[in-house]
Short mmCIF file of C-alpha atoms in Angstrom, two decimals:
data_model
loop_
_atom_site.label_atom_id
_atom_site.label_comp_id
_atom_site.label_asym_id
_atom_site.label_seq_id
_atom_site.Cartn_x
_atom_site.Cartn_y
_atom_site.Cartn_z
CA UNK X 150 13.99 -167.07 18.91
CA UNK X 151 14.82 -169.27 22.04
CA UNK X 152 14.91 -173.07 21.46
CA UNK X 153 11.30 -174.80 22.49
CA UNK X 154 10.26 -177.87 20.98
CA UNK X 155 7.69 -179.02 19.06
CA UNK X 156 5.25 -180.23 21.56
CA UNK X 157 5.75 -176.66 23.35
CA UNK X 158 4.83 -174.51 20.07
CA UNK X 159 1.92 -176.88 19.75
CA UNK X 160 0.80 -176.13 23.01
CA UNK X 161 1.34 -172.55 22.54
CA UNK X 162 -0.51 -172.13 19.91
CA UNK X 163 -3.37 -174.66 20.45
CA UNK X 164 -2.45 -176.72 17.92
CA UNK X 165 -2.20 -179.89 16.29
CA UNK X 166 1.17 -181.39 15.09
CA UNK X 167 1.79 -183.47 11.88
CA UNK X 168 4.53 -185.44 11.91
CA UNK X 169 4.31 -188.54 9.58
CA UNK X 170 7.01 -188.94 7.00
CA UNK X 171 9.27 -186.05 8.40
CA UNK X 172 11.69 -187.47 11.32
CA UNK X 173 10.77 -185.14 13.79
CA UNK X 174 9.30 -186.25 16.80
CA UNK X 175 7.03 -183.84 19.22
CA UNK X 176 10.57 -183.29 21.30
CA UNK X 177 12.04 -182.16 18.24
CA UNK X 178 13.77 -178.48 19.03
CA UNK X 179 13.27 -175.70 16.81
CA UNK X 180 15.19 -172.82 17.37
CA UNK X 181 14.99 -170.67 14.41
CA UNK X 182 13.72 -167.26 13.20
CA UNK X 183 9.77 -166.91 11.61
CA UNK X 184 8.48 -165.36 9.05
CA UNK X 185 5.55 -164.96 7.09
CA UNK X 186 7.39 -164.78 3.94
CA UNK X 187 9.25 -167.92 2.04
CA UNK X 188 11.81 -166.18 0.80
CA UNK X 189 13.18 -165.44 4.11
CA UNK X 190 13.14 -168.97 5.32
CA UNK X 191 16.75 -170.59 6.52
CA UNK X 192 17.22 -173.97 7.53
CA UNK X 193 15.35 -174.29 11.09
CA UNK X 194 13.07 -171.12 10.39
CA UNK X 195 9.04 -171.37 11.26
CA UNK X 196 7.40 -170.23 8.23
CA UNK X 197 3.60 -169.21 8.97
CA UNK X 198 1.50 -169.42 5.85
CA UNK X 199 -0.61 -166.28 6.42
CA UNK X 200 -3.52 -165.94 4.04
CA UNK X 201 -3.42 -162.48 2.73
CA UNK X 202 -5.16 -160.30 0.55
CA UNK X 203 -3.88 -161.00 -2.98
CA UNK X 204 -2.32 -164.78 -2.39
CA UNK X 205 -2.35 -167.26 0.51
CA UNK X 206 0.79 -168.26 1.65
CA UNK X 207 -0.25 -171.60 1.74
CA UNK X 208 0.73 -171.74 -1.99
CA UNK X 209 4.75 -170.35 -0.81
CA UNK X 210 5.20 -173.31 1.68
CA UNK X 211 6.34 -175.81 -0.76
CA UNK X 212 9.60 -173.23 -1.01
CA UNK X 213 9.77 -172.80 2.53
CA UNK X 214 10.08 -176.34 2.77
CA UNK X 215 12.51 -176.77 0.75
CA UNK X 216 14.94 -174.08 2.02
CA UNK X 217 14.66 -176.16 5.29
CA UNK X 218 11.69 -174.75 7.28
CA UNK X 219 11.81 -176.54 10.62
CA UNK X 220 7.87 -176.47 11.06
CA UNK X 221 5.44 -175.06 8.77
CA UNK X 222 2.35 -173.48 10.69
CA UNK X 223 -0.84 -174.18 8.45
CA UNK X 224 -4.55 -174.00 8.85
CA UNK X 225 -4.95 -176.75 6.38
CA UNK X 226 -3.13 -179.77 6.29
CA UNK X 227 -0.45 -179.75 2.76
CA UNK X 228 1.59 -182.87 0.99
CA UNK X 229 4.59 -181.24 2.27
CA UNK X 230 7.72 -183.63 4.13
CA UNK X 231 8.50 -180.94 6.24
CA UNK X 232 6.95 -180.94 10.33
CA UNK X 233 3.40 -178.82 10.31
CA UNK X 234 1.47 -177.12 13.25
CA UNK X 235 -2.25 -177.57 12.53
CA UNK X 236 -3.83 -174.47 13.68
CA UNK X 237 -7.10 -172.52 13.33
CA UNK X 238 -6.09 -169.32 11.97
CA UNK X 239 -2.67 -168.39 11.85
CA UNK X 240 -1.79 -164.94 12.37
CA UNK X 241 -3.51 -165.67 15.85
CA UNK X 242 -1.03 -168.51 16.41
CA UNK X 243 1.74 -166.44 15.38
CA UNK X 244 0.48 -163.99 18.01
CA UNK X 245 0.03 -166.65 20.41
CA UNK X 246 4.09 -168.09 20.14
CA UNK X 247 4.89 -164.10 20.76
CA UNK X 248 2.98 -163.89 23.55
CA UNK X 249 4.55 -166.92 24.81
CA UNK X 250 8.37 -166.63 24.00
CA UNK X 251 7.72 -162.84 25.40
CA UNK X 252 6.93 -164.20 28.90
CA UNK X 253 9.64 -167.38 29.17
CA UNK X 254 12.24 -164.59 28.68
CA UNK X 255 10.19 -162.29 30.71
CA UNK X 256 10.85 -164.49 33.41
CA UNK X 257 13.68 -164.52 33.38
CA UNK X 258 14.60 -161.17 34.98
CA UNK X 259 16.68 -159.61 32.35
CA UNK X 260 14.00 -158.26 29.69
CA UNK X 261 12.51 -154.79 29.46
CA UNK X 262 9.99 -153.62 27.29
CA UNK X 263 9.09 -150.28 25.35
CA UNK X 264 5.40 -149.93 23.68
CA UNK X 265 5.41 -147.35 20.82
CA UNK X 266 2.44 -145.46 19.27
CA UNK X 267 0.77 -142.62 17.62
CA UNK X 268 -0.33 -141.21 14.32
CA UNK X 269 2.89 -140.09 13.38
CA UNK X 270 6.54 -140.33 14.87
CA UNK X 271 6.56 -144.27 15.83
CA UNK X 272 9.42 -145.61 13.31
CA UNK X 273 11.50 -142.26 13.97
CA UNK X 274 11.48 -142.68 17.93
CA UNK X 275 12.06 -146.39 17.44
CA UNK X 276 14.83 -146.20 15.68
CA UNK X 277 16.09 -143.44 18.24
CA UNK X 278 15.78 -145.36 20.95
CA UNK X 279 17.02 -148.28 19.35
CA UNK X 280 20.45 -146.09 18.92
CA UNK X 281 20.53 -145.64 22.22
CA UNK X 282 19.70 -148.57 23.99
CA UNK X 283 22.40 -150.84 21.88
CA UNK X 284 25.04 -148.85 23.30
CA UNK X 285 24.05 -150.72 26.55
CA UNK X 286 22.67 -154.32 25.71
CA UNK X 287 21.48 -156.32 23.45
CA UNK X 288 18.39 -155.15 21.80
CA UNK X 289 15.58 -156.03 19.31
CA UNK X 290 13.51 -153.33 17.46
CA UNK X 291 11.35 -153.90 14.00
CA UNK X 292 12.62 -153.52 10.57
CA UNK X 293 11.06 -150.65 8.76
CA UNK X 294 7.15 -149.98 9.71
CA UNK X 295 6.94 -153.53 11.11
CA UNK X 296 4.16 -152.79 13.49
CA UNK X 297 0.76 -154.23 12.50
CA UNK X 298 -0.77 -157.84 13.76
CA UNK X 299 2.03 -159.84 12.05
CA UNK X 300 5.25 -157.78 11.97
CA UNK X 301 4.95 -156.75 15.44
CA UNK X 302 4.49 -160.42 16.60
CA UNK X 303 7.49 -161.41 13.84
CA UNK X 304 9.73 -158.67 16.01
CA UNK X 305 8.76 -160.27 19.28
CA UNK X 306 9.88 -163.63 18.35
CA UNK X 307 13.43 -162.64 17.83
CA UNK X 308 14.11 -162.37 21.54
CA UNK X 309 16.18 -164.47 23.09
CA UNK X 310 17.50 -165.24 26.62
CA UNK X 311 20.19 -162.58 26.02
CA UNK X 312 18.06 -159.74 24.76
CA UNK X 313 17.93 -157.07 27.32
CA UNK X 314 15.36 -154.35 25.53
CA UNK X 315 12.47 -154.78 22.87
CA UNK X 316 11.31 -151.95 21.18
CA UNK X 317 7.97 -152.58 19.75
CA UNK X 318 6.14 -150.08 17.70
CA UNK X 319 2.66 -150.66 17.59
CA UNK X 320 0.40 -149.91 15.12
CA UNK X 321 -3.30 -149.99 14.34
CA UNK X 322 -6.52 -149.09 11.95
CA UNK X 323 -8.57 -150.14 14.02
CA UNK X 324 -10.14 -150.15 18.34
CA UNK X 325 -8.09 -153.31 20.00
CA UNK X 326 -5.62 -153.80 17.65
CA UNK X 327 -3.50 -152.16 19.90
CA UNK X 328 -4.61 -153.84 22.70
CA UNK X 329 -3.35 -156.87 21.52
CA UNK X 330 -0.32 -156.16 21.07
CA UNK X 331 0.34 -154.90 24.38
CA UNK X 332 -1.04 -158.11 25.49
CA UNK X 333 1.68 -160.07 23.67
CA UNK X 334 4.40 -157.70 25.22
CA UNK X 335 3.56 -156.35 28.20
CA UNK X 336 5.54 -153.16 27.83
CA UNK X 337 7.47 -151.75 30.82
CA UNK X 338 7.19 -148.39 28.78
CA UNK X 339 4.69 -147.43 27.03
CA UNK X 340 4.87 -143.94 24.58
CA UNK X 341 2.64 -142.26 22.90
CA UNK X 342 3.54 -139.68 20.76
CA UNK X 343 0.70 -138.04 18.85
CA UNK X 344 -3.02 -138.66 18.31
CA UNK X 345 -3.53 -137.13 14.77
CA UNK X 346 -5.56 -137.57 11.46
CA UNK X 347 -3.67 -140.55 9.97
CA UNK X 348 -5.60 -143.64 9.09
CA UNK X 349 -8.76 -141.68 10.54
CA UNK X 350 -10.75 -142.93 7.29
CA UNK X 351 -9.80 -146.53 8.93
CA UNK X 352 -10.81 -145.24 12.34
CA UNK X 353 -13.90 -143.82 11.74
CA UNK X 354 -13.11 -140.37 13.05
CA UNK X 355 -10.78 -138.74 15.37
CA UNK X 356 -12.41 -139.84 18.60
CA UNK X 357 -12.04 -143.55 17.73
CA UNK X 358 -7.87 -142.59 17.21
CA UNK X 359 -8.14 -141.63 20.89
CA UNK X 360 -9.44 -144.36 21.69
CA UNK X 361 -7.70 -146.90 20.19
CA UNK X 362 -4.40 -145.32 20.83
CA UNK X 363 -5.13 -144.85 24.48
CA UNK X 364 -4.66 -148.82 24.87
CA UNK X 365 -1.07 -148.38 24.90
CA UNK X 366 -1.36 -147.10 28.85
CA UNK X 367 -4.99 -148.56 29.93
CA UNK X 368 -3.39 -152.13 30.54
CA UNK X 369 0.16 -150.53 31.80
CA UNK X 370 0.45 -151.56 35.80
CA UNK X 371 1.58 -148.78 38.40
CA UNK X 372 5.04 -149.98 38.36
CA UNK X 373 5.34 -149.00 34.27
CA UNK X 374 5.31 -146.00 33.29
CA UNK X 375 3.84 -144.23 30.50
CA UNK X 376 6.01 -141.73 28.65
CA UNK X 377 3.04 -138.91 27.27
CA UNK X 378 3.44 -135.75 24.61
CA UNK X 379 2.39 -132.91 27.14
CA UNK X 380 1.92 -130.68 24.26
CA UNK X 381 -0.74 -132.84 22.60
CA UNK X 382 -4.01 -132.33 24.13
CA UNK X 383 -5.48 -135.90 23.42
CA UNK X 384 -2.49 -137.39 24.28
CA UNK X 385 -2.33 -135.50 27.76
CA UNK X 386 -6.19 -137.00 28.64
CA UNK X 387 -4.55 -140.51 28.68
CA UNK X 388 -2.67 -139.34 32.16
CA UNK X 389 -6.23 -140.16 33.79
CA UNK X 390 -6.61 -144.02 31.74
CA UNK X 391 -3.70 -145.43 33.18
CA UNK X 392 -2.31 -146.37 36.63
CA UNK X 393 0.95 -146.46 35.79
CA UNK X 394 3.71 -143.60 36.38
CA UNK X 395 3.60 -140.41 33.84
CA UNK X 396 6.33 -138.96 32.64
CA UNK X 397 5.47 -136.07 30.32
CA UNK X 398 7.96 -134.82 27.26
CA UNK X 399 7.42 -131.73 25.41
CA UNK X 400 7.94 -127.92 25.14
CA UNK X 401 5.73 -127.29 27.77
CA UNK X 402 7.81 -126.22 30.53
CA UNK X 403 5.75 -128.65 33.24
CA UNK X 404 7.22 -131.41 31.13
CA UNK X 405 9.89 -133.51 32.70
CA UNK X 406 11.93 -134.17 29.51
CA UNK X 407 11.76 -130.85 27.52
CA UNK X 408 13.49 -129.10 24.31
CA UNK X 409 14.12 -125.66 24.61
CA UNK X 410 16.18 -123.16 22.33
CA UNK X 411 15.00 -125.35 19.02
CA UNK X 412 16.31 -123.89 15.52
CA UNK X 413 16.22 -125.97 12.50
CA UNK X 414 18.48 -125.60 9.51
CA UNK X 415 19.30 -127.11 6.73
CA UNK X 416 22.11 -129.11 8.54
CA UNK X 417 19.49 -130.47 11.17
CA UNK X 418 18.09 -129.43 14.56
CA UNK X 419 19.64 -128.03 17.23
CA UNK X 420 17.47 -128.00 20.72
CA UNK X 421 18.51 -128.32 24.69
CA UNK X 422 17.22 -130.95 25.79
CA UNK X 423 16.17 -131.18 29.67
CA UNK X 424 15.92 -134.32 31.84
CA UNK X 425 14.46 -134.59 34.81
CA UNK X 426 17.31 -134.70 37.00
CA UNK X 427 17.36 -131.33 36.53
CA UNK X 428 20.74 -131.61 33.64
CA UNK X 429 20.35 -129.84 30.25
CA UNK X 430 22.65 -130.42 27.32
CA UNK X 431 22.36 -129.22 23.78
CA UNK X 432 21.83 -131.81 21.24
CA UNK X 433 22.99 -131.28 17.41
CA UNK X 434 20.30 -133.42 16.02
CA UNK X 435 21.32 -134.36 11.95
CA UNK X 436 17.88 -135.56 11.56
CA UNK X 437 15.97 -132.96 9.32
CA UNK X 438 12.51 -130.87 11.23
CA UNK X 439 11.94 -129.27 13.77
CA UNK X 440 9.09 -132.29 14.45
CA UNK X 441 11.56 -135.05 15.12
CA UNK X 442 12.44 -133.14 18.19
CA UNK X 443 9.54 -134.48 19.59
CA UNK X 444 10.38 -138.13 18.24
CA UNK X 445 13.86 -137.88 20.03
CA UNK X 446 12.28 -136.13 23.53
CA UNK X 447 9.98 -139.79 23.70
CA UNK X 448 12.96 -141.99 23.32
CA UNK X 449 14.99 -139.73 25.93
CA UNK X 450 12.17 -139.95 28.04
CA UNK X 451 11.87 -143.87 27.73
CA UNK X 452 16.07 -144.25 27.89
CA UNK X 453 16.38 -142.51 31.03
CA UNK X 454 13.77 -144.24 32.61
CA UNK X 455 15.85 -147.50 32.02
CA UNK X 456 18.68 -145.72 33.97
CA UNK X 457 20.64 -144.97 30.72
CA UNK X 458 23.24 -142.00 31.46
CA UNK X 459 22.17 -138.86 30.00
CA UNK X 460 25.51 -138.02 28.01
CA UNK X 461 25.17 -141.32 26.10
CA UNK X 462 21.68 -140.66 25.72
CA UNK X 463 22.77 -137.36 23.53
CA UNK X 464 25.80 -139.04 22.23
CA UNK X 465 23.27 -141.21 20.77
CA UNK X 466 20.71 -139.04 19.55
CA UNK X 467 23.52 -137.10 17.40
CA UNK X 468 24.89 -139.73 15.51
CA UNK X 469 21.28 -140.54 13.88
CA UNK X 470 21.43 -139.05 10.28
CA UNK X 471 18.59 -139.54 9.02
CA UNK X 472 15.01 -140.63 10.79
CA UNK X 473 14.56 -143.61 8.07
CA UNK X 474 15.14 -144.53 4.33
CA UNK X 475 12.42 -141.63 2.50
CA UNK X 476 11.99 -140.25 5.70
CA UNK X 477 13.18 -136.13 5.41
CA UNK X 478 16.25 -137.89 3.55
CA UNK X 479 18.27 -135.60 2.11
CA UNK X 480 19.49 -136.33 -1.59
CA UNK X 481 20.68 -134.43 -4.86
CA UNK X 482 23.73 -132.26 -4.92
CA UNK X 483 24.90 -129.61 -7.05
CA UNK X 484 23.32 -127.21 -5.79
CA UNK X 485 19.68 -129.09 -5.88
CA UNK X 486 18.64 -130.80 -2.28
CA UNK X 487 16.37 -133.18 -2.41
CA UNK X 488 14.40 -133.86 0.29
CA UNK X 489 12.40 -137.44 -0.06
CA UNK X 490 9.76 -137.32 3.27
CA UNK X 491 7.03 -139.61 0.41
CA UNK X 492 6.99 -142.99 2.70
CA UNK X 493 4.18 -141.94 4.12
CA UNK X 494 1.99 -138.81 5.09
CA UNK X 495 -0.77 -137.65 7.33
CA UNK X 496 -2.17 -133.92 7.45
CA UNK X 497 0.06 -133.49 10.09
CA UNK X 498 3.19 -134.82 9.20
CA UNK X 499 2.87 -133.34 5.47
CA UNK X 500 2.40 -129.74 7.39
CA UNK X 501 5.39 -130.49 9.40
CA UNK X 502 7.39 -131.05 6.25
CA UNK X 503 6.34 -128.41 4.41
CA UNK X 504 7.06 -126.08 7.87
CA UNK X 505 10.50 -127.68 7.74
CA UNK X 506 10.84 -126.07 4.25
CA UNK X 507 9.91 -123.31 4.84
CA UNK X 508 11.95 -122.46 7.59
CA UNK X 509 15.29 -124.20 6.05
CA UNK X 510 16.03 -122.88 2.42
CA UNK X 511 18.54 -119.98 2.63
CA UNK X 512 17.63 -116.29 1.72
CA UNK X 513 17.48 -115.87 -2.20
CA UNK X 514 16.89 -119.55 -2.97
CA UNK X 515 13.94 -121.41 -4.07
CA UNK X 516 11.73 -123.51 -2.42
CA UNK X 517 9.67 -126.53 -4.16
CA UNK X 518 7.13 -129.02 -2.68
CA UNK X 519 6.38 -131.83 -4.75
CA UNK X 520 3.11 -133.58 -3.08
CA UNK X 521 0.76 -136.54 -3.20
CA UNK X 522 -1.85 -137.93 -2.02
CA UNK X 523 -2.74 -138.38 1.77
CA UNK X 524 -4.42 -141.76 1.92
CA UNK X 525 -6.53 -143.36 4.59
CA UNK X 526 -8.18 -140.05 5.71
CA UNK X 527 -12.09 -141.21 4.26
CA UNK X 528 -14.41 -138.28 4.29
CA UNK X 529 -11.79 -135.93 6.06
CA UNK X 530 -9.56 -136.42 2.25
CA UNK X 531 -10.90 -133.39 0.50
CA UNK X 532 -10.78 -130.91 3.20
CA UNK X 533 -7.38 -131.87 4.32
CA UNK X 534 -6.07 -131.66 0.99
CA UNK X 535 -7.57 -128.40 0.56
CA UNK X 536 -6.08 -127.08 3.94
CA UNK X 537 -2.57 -128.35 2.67
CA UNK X 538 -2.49 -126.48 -0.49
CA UNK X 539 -4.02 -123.17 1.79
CA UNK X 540 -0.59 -123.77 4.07
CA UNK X 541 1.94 -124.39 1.20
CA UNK X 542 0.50 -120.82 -0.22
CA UNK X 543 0.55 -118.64 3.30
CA UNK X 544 4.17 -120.65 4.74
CA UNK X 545 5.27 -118.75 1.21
CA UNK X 546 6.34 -122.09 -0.78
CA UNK X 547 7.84 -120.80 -4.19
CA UNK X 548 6.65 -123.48 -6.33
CA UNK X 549 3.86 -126.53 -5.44
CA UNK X 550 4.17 -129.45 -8.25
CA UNK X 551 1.14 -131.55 -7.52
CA UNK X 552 1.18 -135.41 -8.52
CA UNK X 553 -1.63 -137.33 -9.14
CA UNK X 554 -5.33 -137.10 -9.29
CA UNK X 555 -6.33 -137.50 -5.95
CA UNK X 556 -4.22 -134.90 -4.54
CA UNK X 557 -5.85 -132.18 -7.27
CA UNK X 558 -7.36 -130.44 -4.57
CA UNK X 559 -4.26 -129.20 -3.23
CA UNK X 560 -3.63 -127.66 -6.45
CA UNK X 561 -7.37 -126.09 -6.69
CA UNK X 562 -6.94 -124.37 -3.52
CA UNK X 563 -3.38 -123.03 -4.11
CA UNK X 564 -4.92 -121.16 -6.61
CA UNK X 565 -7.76 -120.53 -5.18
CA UNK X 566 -5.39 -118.65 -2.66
CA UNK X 567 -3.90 -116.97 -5.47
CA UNK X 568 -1.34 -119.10 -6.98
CA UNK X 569 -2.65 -118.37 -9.93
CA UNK X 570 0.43 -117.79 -12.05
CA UNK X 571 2.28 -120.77 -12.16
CA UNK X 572 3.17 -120.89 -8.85
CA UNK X 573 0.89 -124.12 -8.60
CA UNK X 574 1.24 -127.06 -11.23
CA UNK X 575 -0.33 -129.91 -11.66
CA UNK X 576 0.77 -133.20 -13.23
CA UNK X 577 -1.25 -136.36 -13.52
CA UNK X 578 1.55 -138.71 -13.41
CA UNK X 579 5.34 -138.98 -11.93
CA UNK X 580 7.22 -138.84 -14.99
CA UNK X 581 5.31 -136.01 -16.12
CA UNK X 582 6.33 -134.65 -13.08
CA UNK X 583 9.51 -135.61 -13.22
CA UNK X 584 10.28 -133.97 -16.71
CA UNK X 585 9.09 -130.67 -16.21
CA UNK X 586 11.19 -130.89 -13.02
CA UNK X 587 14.46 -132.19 -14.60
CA UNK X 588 14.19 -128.92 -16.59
CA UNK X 589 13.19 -126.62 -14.04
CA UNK X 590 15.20 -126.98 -11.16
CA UNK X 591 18.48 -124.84 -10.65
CA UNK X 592 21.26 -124.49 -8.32
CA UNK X 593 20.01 -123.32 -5.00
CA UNK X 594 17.18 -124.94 -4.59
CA UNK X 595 15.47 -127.42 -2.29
CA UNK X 596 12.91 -129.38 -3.51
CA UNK X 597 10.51 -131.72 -0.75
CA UNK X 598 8.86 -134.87 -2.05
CA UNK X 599 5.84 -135.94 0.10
CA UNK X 600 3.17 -138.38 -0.67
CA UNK X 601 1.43 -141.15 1.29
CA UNK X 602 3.37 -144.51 0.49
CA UNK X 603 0.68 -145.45 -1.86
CA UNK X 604 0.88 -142.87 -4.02
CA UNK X 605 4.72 -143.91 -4.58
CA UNK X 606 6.35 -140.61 -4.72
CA UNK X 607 9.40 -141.74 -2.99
CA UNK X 608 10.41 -143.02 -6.10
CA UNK X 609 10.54 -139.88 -7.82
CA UNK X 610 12.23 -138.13 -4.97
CA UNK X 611 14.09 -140.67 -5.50
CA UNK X 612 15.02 -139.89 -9.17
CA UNK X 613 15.04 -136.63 -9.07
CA UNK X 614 17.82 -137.21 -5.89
CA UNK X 615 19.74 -139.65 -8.45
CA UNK X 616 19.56 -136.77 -10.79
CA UNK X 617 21.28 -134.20 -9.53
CA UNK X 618 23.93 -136.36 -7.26
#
């Protein structure tokens, strides 16, 4: 974070400082990182005691203080001889500092901005792009799925004067979430990469996705641009919500930053990718599915637009391995590959795995998909389960293992479909699972784990991987 004192934070964050008993003064400098969690606090760091929804971490700023904290941001004054920021709520103030340590640095000329969304496909194409834009300057992207109120805010406060890009994914489940964040940032860029069924329970329907991811490009000004998926129809109705430049990416060939010739394999993806200087190079893409290609189109699209050279943009793109840890990561060995895709999972991204499957496993060799529950998906669940288990049967899966009891449908309407002889299974826990598994497999086969993240599968792919390495 760049050095501001006291007195500034205060002001940022329409607050109220406490200084009695610590030393500090209101031109006291802080410098340091924040966080929301004590355990991550080093001497000089801003701890923000978030309330949340099983503790208050109110109760964690006696550690933070003494690991050093540098200013503890409260909405209740504590016994604590450590500098505190009296505020009102705050995860707003938190917001607040982002918003303005975003725009100091902003000012300074150097600092570019890319705004990520979509149901699926943000923490693949941010990582992507953040691959490719460290090979020019300094940049800043999230950690993991850090994308919500707080961890996209958290992000944002570790520019400094020397940053040159952010990459901030943004996430939501719910209208203006997004919105907000764009606020804080103001994105030079903004992409968005899919309007699907995940988190549509949260929503409150498909139509309210639209809507709320369309607030990446409504605030963008005509001198952004906003980097669309031509090939997803809601995503293409956002060209007439924003003022700012399009630039489409897709398969479609009106697209300015297209894939042709795409083949998947077991080794990765393979696809030409076009730019719109009219260049095309082929891209050996490591990361596994044919629906990453879309993930790596977006953050081509957003790289060239910040001038970055098109053979360092594929130079890039080709030493990514894999799209994130228990995303398509491929495990096992001896003959078993495991592939653990269970961080998280929407109808369409389970489809897309289970496509990816199906179109990798060699001639003569098994296939296996091990599945979970799709959370967040309220009174769409049982008929998107249902149309998952249909899919697994007609893409020809070999064997569906089905964990848990609120993916059951899946198993219902595989044999409903005629899996009726074993070729459907159904387990109510993992290491049930996970036994009749650890007997079953053989040499040749590949085996995909997917589950939302709170059904936890990732930890059996995760076994099973350990298992057979």
């Amino acid at each position: 974070m760049i050095a501001m004192t006291l007195a500034e934070i205060a002001a940022a964050t329409r607050g109220t400082l406490l200084l009695d008993g610590t030393g500090a003064t209101p031109e006291t400098v802080v410098d340091g990182l924040s966080t929301t969690d004590s355990r991550e606090v080093v001497p000089g760091t801003i701890f923000f005691a978030k309330p949340g929804e099983f503790t208050d971490g109110h109760l964690f700023a006696p550690q933070a203080a003494e690991a050093g904290a540098g200013l503890v941001v409260v909405d209740h004054e504590l016994d604590l001889p450590v500098p505190q920021l009296l505020v009102e709520d705050t995860v707003v103030a938190l917001g607040d500092l982002a918003t303005e340590v975003i725009a100091r640095v902003r000012a300074l000329g150097r600092l570019k901005i890319v705004g990520v969304t979509g149901s699926n496909g943000k923490t693949t194409t941010k990582n992507l792009l953040r691959e490719i834009l460290e090979q020019v300057g300094p940049t800043i992207a999230p950690r993991a799925s850090f994308n919500n109120e707080v961890g996209a805010p958290v992000t944002m406060l570790q520019v400094t004067e020397e940053t040159q890009f952010l990459v901030a994914e943004m996430g939501a489940s719910g209208i203006g979430e997004i919105a907000r964040l764009v606020r804080m940032a103001r994105p030079d860029i903004g992409i968005v990469l899919k309007v699907g069924l995940a988190h549509a329970g949260e929503f409150g329907g498909i139509e309210k996705t639209l809507a709320a991811k369309t607030e990446m490009v409504t605030d963008l000004l005509d001198t952004d641009v906003a980097v669309l998926n031509l090939d997803d129809p809601r995503v293409a109705t956002m060209a007439d919500k924003t003022v700012a430049r399009v630039l489409w990416f897709g398969t479609d060939e009106r697209a300015e930053v297209r894939a042709t010739d795409i083949a998947s394999t077991a080794r990765g993806t393979s696809f030409t990718l076009h730019l719109p200087d009219g260049s095309a190079r082929t891209v050996q893409f490591r990361v596994l599915g044919e629906h990453h290609v879309w993930n790596a189109l977006a953050a081509a699209a957003a790289a060239f637009t910040l001038d970055v050279d098109g053979d360092l943009i594929v130079s890039a793109l080709q030493t990514v391995q894999r799209a994130e840890r228990w995303r398509m990561e491929v495990m096992g060995g001896n003959g078993v590959t495991v592939i653990n895709d269970a961080y998280n999972a929407s109808p369409d991204s389970m489809a897309a795995a289970i496509k990816t499957l199906a179109q990798i496993a060699e001639p003569g060799t098994r296939t296996i998909a091990v599945l979970g529950e799709m959370s967040e998906l309220g009174e769409f669940s049982g008929e998107e389960h249902d149309r998952i288990g249909l899919l697994a049967v007609r893409l020809g899966i070999d064997q569906l293992v089905i964990v848990g009891p609120a993916a059951r449908r899946m198993h219902i309407s595989a044999i409903n479909e005629g899996s009726w002889n074993g070729e459907s299974l159904y387990f109510d826990t993992q290491d049930e699972a996970y036994e009749h598994l650890a007997g079953a497999l053989r040499p040749g086969d590949t085996v995909l784990v997917k589950s939302s993240n709170s059904a936890g599968l990732r930890f059996l792919g995760d076994r099973l991987g350990e298992l057979f390495s």
